[in-house]
mmCIF file of N, CA and C in Angstrom:
data_model
loop_
_atom_site.group_PDB
_atom_site.id
_atom_site.type_symbol
_atom_site.label_atom_id
_atom_site.label_comp_id
_atom_site.label_asym_id
_atom_site.label_seq_id
_atom_site.Cartn_x
_atom_site.Cartn_y
_atom_site.Cartn_z
ATOM 1 N N UNK A 271 -9.152 3.042 -16.724
ATOM 2 C CA UNK A 271 -7.843 3.165 -16.398
ATOM 3 C C UNK A 271 -7.427 2.360 -15.078
ATOM 4 N N UNK A 272 -6.421 1.648 -14.910
ATOM 5 C CA UNK A 272 -5.951 0.837 -13.912
ATOM 6 C C UNK A 272 -4.944 1.656 -13.237
ATOM 7 N N UNK A 273 -5.096 1.797 -11.834
ATOM 8 C CA UNK A 273 -3.946 2.652 -11.122
ATOM 9 C C UNK A 273 -3.005 1.665 -10.458
ATOM 10 N N UNK A 274 -1.611 2.137 -10.597
ATOM 11 C CA UNK A 274 -0.697 1.281 -9.933
ATOM 12 C C UNK A 274 0.027 2.210 -8.836
ATOM 13 N N UNK A 275 -0.151 1.762 -7.513
ATOM 14 C CA UNK A 275 0.459 2.550 -6.443
ATOM 15 C C UNK A 275 1.689 1.838 -5.992
ATOM 16 N N UNK A 276 2.821 2.429 -5.966
ATOM 17 C CA UNK A 276 4.098 1.872 -5.597
ATOM 18 C C UNK A 276 4.502 2.495 -4.355
ATOM 19 N N UNK A 277 4.961 1.748 -3.191
ATOM 20 C CA UNK A 277 5.484 2.215 -2.164
ATOM 21 C C UNK A 277 6.987 1.740 -1.873
ATOM 22 N N UNK A 278 8.111 2.539 -1.715
ATOM 23 C CA UNK A 278 9.193 2.160 -1.628
ATOM 24 C C UNK A 278 9.882 2.841 -0.452
ATOM 25 N N UNK A 279 10.664 1.840 0.408
ATOM 26 C CA UNK A 279 11.444 2.270 1.518
ATOM 27 C C UNK A 279 12.569 2.892 0.962
ATOM 28 N N UNK A 280 13.050 4.154 1.448
ATOM 29 C CA UNK A 280 14.332 4.688 1.026
ATOM 30 C C UNK A 280 15.491 4.293 1.625
ATOM 31 N N UNK A 281 15.449 3.416 2.600
ATOM 32 C CA UNK A 281 16.427 2.824 3.324
ATOM 33 C C UNK A 281 17.051 1.524 2.800
ATOM 34 N N UNK A 282 16.116 0.572 2.520
ATOM 35 C CA UNK A 282 16.373 -0.728 2.085
ATOM 36 C C UNK A 282 15.967 -0.870 0.582
ATOM 37 N N UNK A 283 15.194 -0.001 0.138
ATOM 38 C CA UNK A 283 14.706 -0.238 -1.306
ATOM 39 C C UNK A 283 13.687 -1.133 -1.523
ATOM 40 N N UNK A 284 13.071 -1.615 -0.553
ATOM 41 C CA UNK A 284 11.960 -2.574 -0.710
ATOM 42 C C UNK A 284 10.895 -1.954 -1.455
ATOM 43 N N UNK A 285 10.425 -2.711 -2.430
ATOM 44 C CA UNK A 285 9.200 -2.160 -3.173
ATOM 45 C C UNK A 285 7.907 -2.955 -2.746
ATOM 46 N N UNK A 286 6.736 -2.363 -2.536
ATOM 47 C CA UNK A 286 5.501 -2.780 -2.208
ATOM 48 C C UNK A 286 4.471 -2.250 -3.363
ATOM 49 N N UNK A 287 3.523 -3.031 -3.747
ATOM 50 C CA UNK A 287 2.448 -2.573 -4.571
ATOM 51 C C UNK A 287 1.271 -2.522 -3.798
ATOM 52 N N UNK A 288 0.241 -1.551 -3.964
ATOM 53 C CA UNK A 288 -0.938 -1.402 -3.321
ATOM 54 C C UNK A 288 -1.831 -2.743 -3.573
ATOM 55 N N UNK A 289 -1.794 -3.024 -4.823
ATOM 56 C CA UNK A 289 -2.662 -4.239 -5.347
ATOM 57 C C UNK A 289 -2.257 -5.624 -4.744
ATOM 58 N N UNK A 290 -1.163 -5.665 -4.086
ATOM 59 C CA UNK A 290 -0.794 -6.925 -3.332
ATOM 60 C C UNK A 290 -1.385 -7.158 -2.040
ATOM 61 N N UNK A 291 -2.010 -6.177 -1.519
ATOM 62 C CA UNK A 291 -2.550 -6.283 -0.231
ATOM 63 C C UNK A 291 -4.099 -6.542 -0.221
ATOM 64 N N UNK A 292 -4.609 -7.619 0.111
ATOM 65 C CA UNK A 292 -6.044 -7.962 0.265
ATOM 66 C C UNK A 292 -6.459 -8.834 1.325
ATOM 67 N N UNK A 293 -7.636 -9.466 1.482
ATOM 68 C CA UNK A 293 -8.063 -10.028 2.785
ATOM 69 C C UNK A 293 -7.326 -11.198 3.300
ATOM 70 N N UNK A 294 -6.437 -11.846 2.150
ATOM 71 C CA UNK A 294 -5.709 -13.053 2.541
ATOM 72 C C UNK A 294 -4.228 -12.575 2.842
ATOM 73 N N UNK A 295 -3.835 -11.349 2.487
ATOM 74 C CA UNK A 295 -2.521 -10.867 2.673
ATOM 75 C C UNK A 295 -2.603 -9.456 3.214
ATOM 76 N N UNK A 296 -2.703 -9.311 4.448
ATOM 77 C CA UNK A 296 -3.041 -8.110 5.233
ATOM 78 C C UNK A 296 -1.898 -6.990 5.642
ATOM 79 N N UNK A 297 -0.694 -7.721 5.703
ATOM 80 C CA UNK A 297 0.212 -6.920 6.470
ATOM 81 C C UNK A 297 1.735 -7.336 5.830
ATOM 82 N N UNK A 298 2.550 -6.432 5.957
ATOM 83 C CA UNK A 298 3.967 -6.623 5.562
ATOM 84 C C UNK A 298 4.932 -5.680 5.978
ATOM 85 N N UNK A 299 6.187 -5.788 6.064
ATOM 86 C CA UNK A 299 7.101 -4.736 6.401
ATOM 87 C C UNK A 299 8.355 -4.966 5.693
ATOM 88 N N UNK A 300 9.248 -3.977 5.702
ATOM 89 C CA UNK A 300 10.488 -4.030 4.823
ATOM 90 C C UNK A 300 11.558 -4.667 5.454
ATOM 91 N N UNK A 301 12.783 -5.021 5.241
ATOM 92 C CA UNK A 301 13.673 -5.677 5.695
ATOM 93 C C UNK A 301 14.419 -4.964 6.856
ATOM 94 N N UNK A 302 14.570 -3.723 6.613
ATOM 95 C CA UNK A 302 15.154 -2.895 7.675
ATOM 96 C C UNK A 302 14.129 -2.471 8.867
ATOM 97 N N UNK A 303 12.827 -2.846 8.583
ATOM 98 C CA UNK A 303 12.009 -2.403 9.697
ATOM 99 C C UNK A 303 11.488 -0.937 9.702
ATOM 100 N N UNK A 304 11.878 -0.260 8.619
ATOM 101 C CA UNK A 304 11.588 1.087 8.554
ATOM 102 C C UNK A 304 9.955 1.255 8.385
ATOM 103 N N UNK A 305 9.262 0.570 7.299
ATOM 104 C CA UNK A 305 7.880 0.659 6.812
ATOM 105 C C UNK A 305 7.423 -0.557 7.333
ATOM 106 N N UNK A 306 6.058 -0.226 7.701
ATOM 107 C CA UNK A 306 5.147 -1.378 8.251
ATOM 108 C C UNK A 306 3.782 -0.983 7.477
ATOM 109 N N UNK A 307 3.276 -1.883 6.652
ATOM 110 C CA UNK A 307 1.818 -1.698 6.004
ATOM 111 C C UNK A 307 0.807 -2.618 6.556
ATOM 112 N N UNK A 308 -0.438 -2.213 6.632
ATOM 113 C CA UNK A 308 -1.386 -2.983 7.169
ATOM 114 C C UNK A 308 -2.733 -2.813 6.554
ATOM 115 N N UNK A 309 -3.447 -3.803 6.045
ATOM 116 C CA UNK A 309 -4.721 -3.483 5.506
ATOM 117 C C UNK A 309 -5.757 -3.358 6.488
ATOM 118 N N UNK A 310 -6.551 -2.398 6.875
ATOM 119 C CA UNK A 310 -7.353 -2.301 7.863
ATOM 120 C C UNK A 310 -8.877 -2.143 7.445
ATOM 121 N N UNK A 311 -9.817 -2.923 7.968
ATOM 122 C CA UNK A 311 -11.011 -2.954 7.491
ATOM 123 C C UNK A 311 -11.755 -1.528 8.005
ATOM 124 N N UNK A 312 -12.468 -1.042 7.013
ATOM 125 C CA UNK A 312 -13.275 0.223 7.499
ATOM 126 C C UNK A 312 -14.392 0.049 8.391
ATOM 127 N N UNK A 313 -14.544 0.823 9.382
ATOM 128 C CA UNK A 313 -15.551 0.541 10.414
ATOM 129 C C UNK A 313 -16.883 1.081 9.828
ATOM 130 N N UNK A 314 -16.702 2.402 9.194
ATOM 131 C CA UNK A 314 -18.057 2.977 8.786
ATOM 132 C C UNK A 314 -18.264 2.828 7.191
ATOM 133 N N UNK A 315 -19.063 1.675 6.994
ATOM 134 C CA UNK A 315 -19.263 1.128 5.771
ATOM 135 C C UNK A 315 -20.450 1.861 4.982
ATOM 136 N N UNK A 316 -21.113 2.818 5.657
ATOM 137 C CA UNK A 316 -22.306 3.505 5.172
ATOM 138 C C UNK A 316 -21.880 4.453 4.017
ATOM 139 N N UNK A 317 -22.291 4.003 2.824
ATOM 140 C CA UNK A 317 -22.084 4.824 1.493
ATOM 141 C C UNK A 317 -20.654 4.747 0.933
ATOM 142 N N UNK A 318 -19.599 4.137 1.470
ATOM 143 C CA UNK A 318 -18.426 3.913 0.956
ATOM 144 C C UNK A 318 -18.288 2.389 0.143
ATOM 145 N N UNK A 319 -17.673 2.572 -1.170
ATOM 146 C CA UNK A 319 -17.614 1.360 -1.746
ATOM 147 C C UNK A 319 -16.358 0.570 -1.290
ATOM 148 N N UNK A 320 -15.565 1.389 -0.625
ATOM 149 C CA UNK A 320 -14.058 0.596 -0.121
ATOM 150 C C UNK A 320 -14.342 -0.040 1.175
ATOM 151 N N UNK A 321 -14.017 -1.277 1.323
ATOM 152 C CA UNK A 321 -14.185 -2.062 2.499
ATOM 153 C C UNK A 321 -12.886 -1.927 3.204
ATOM 154 N N UNK A 322 -11.671 -1.580 2.818
ATOM 155 C CA UNK A 322 -10.399 -1.499 3.526
ATOM 156 C C UNK A 322 -9.750 -0.248 3.200
ATOM 157 N N UNK A 323 -8.862 0.080 4.124
ATOM 158 C CA UNK A 323 -7.949 1.248 3.837
ATOM 159 C C UNK A 323 -6.449 0.711 4.141
ATOM 160 N N UNK A 324 -5.399 0.950 3.495
ATOM 161 C CA UNK A 324 -4.099 0.744 3.539
ATOM 162 C C UNK A 324 -3.479 1.700 4.409
ATOM 163 N N UNK A 325 -3.024 1.172 5.664
ATOM 164 C CA UNK A 325 -2.414 2.051 6.614
ATOM 165 C C UNK A 325 -0.788 1.719 6.419
ATOM 166 N N UNK A 326 0.024 2.921 6.291
ATOM 167 C CA UNK A 326 1.463 2.861 6.100
ATOM 168 C C UNK A 326 1.983 3.753 7.336
ATOM 169 N N UNK A 327 2.970 3.082 7.940
ATOM 170 C CA UNK A 327 3.809 3.687 8.989
ATOM 171 C C UNK A 327 5.083 3.607 8.790
ATOM 172 N N UNK A 328 5.756 4.487 9.374
ATOM 173 C CA UNK A 328 7.358 4.465 9.156
ATOM 174 C C UNK A 328 7.972 4.933 10.454
ATOM 175 N N UNK A 329 9.184 4.421 10.652
ATOM 176 C CA UNK A 329 9.945 4.894 11.942
ATOM 177 C C UNK A 329 10.943 5.899 11.544
ATOM 178 N N UNK A 330 11.702 5.990 10.579
ATOM 179 C CA UNK A 330 12.901 6.784 10.323
ATOM 180 C C UNK A 330 12.707 7.686 9.171
ATOM 181 N N UNK A 331 12.532 7.046 8.076
ATOM 182 C CA UNK A 331 12.650 7.783 6.801
ATOM 183 C C UNK A 331 11.102 7.505 6.183
ATOM 184 N N UNK A 332 10.640 8.591 5.514
ATOM 185 C CA UNK A 332 9.174 8.563 5.102
ATOM 186 C C UNK A 332 9.247 7.772 3.783
ATOM 187 N N UNK A 333 8.146 6.896 3.518
ATOM 188 C CA UNK A 333 8.287 6.109 2.207
ATOM 189 C C UNK A 333 8.081 7.077 0.989
ATOM 190 N N UNK A 334 8.541 6.487 -0.150
ATOM 191 C CA UNK A 334 8.243 7.037 -1.456
ATOM 192 C C UNK A 334 7.137 6.488 -1.969
ATOM 193 N N UNK A 335 5.905 7.166 -2.190
ATOM 194 C CA UNK A 335 4.773 6.583 -2.737
ATOM 195 C C UNK A 335 4.438 7.329 -4.180
ATOM 196 N N UNK A 336 4.400 6.494 -5.151
ATOM 197 C CA UNK A 336 3.991 7.087 -6.509
ATOM 198 C C UNK A 336 2.699 6.255 -6.942
ATOM 199 N N UNK A 337 1.831 6.983 -7.731
ATOM 200 C CA UNK A 337 0.890 6.267 -8.403
ATOM 201 C C UNK A 337 0.913 6.879 -9.922
ATOM 202 N N UNK A 338 0.560 5.769 -10.656
ATOM 203 C CA UNK A 338 0.476 6.035 -12.124
ATOM 204 C C UNK A 338 -0.865 5.408 -12.676
ATOM 205 N N UNK A 339 -1.294 5.725 -13.704
ATOM 206 C CA UNK A 339 -2.497 5.321 -14.313
ATOM 207 C C UNK A 339 -2.089 4.701 -15.660
ATOM 208 N N UNK A 340 -2.584 3.494 -15.757
ATOM 209 C CA UNK A 340 -2.260 2.807 -17.116
ATOM 210 C C UNK A 340 -3.560 2.665 -17.878
ATOM 211 N N UNK A 341 -3.579 2.824 -19.218
ATOM 212 C CA UNK A 341 -4.588 2.581 -20.021
ATOM 213 C C UNK A 341 -5.132 1.175 -20.030
ATOM 214 N N UNK A 342 -6.190 1.047 -19.714
ATOM 215 C CA UNK A 342 -6.819 -0.524 -19.987
ATOM 216 C C UNK A 342 -6.991 -0.829 -21.381
ATOM 217 N N UNK A 343 -6.583 -1.967 -21.804
ATOM 218 C CA UNK A 343 -6.529 -2.464 -23.099
ATOM 219 C C UNK A 343 -7.832 -3.212 -23.425
#
């Protein structure tokens, strides 16, 4: 099953998708400046299969974050 995580700014309604962030695209922000997203490299690599963490910060309004699972065909 594939997971799709969507992050939406409630002020300007900019939509981000978790899968869009990778080693060549590590940061973005919404037009109104409320949400900033940055891909951070995990310092403790012992035992974790994840190399990066997605850090999401906001200034005024909390982002709306939803995840859904899609069945792989």
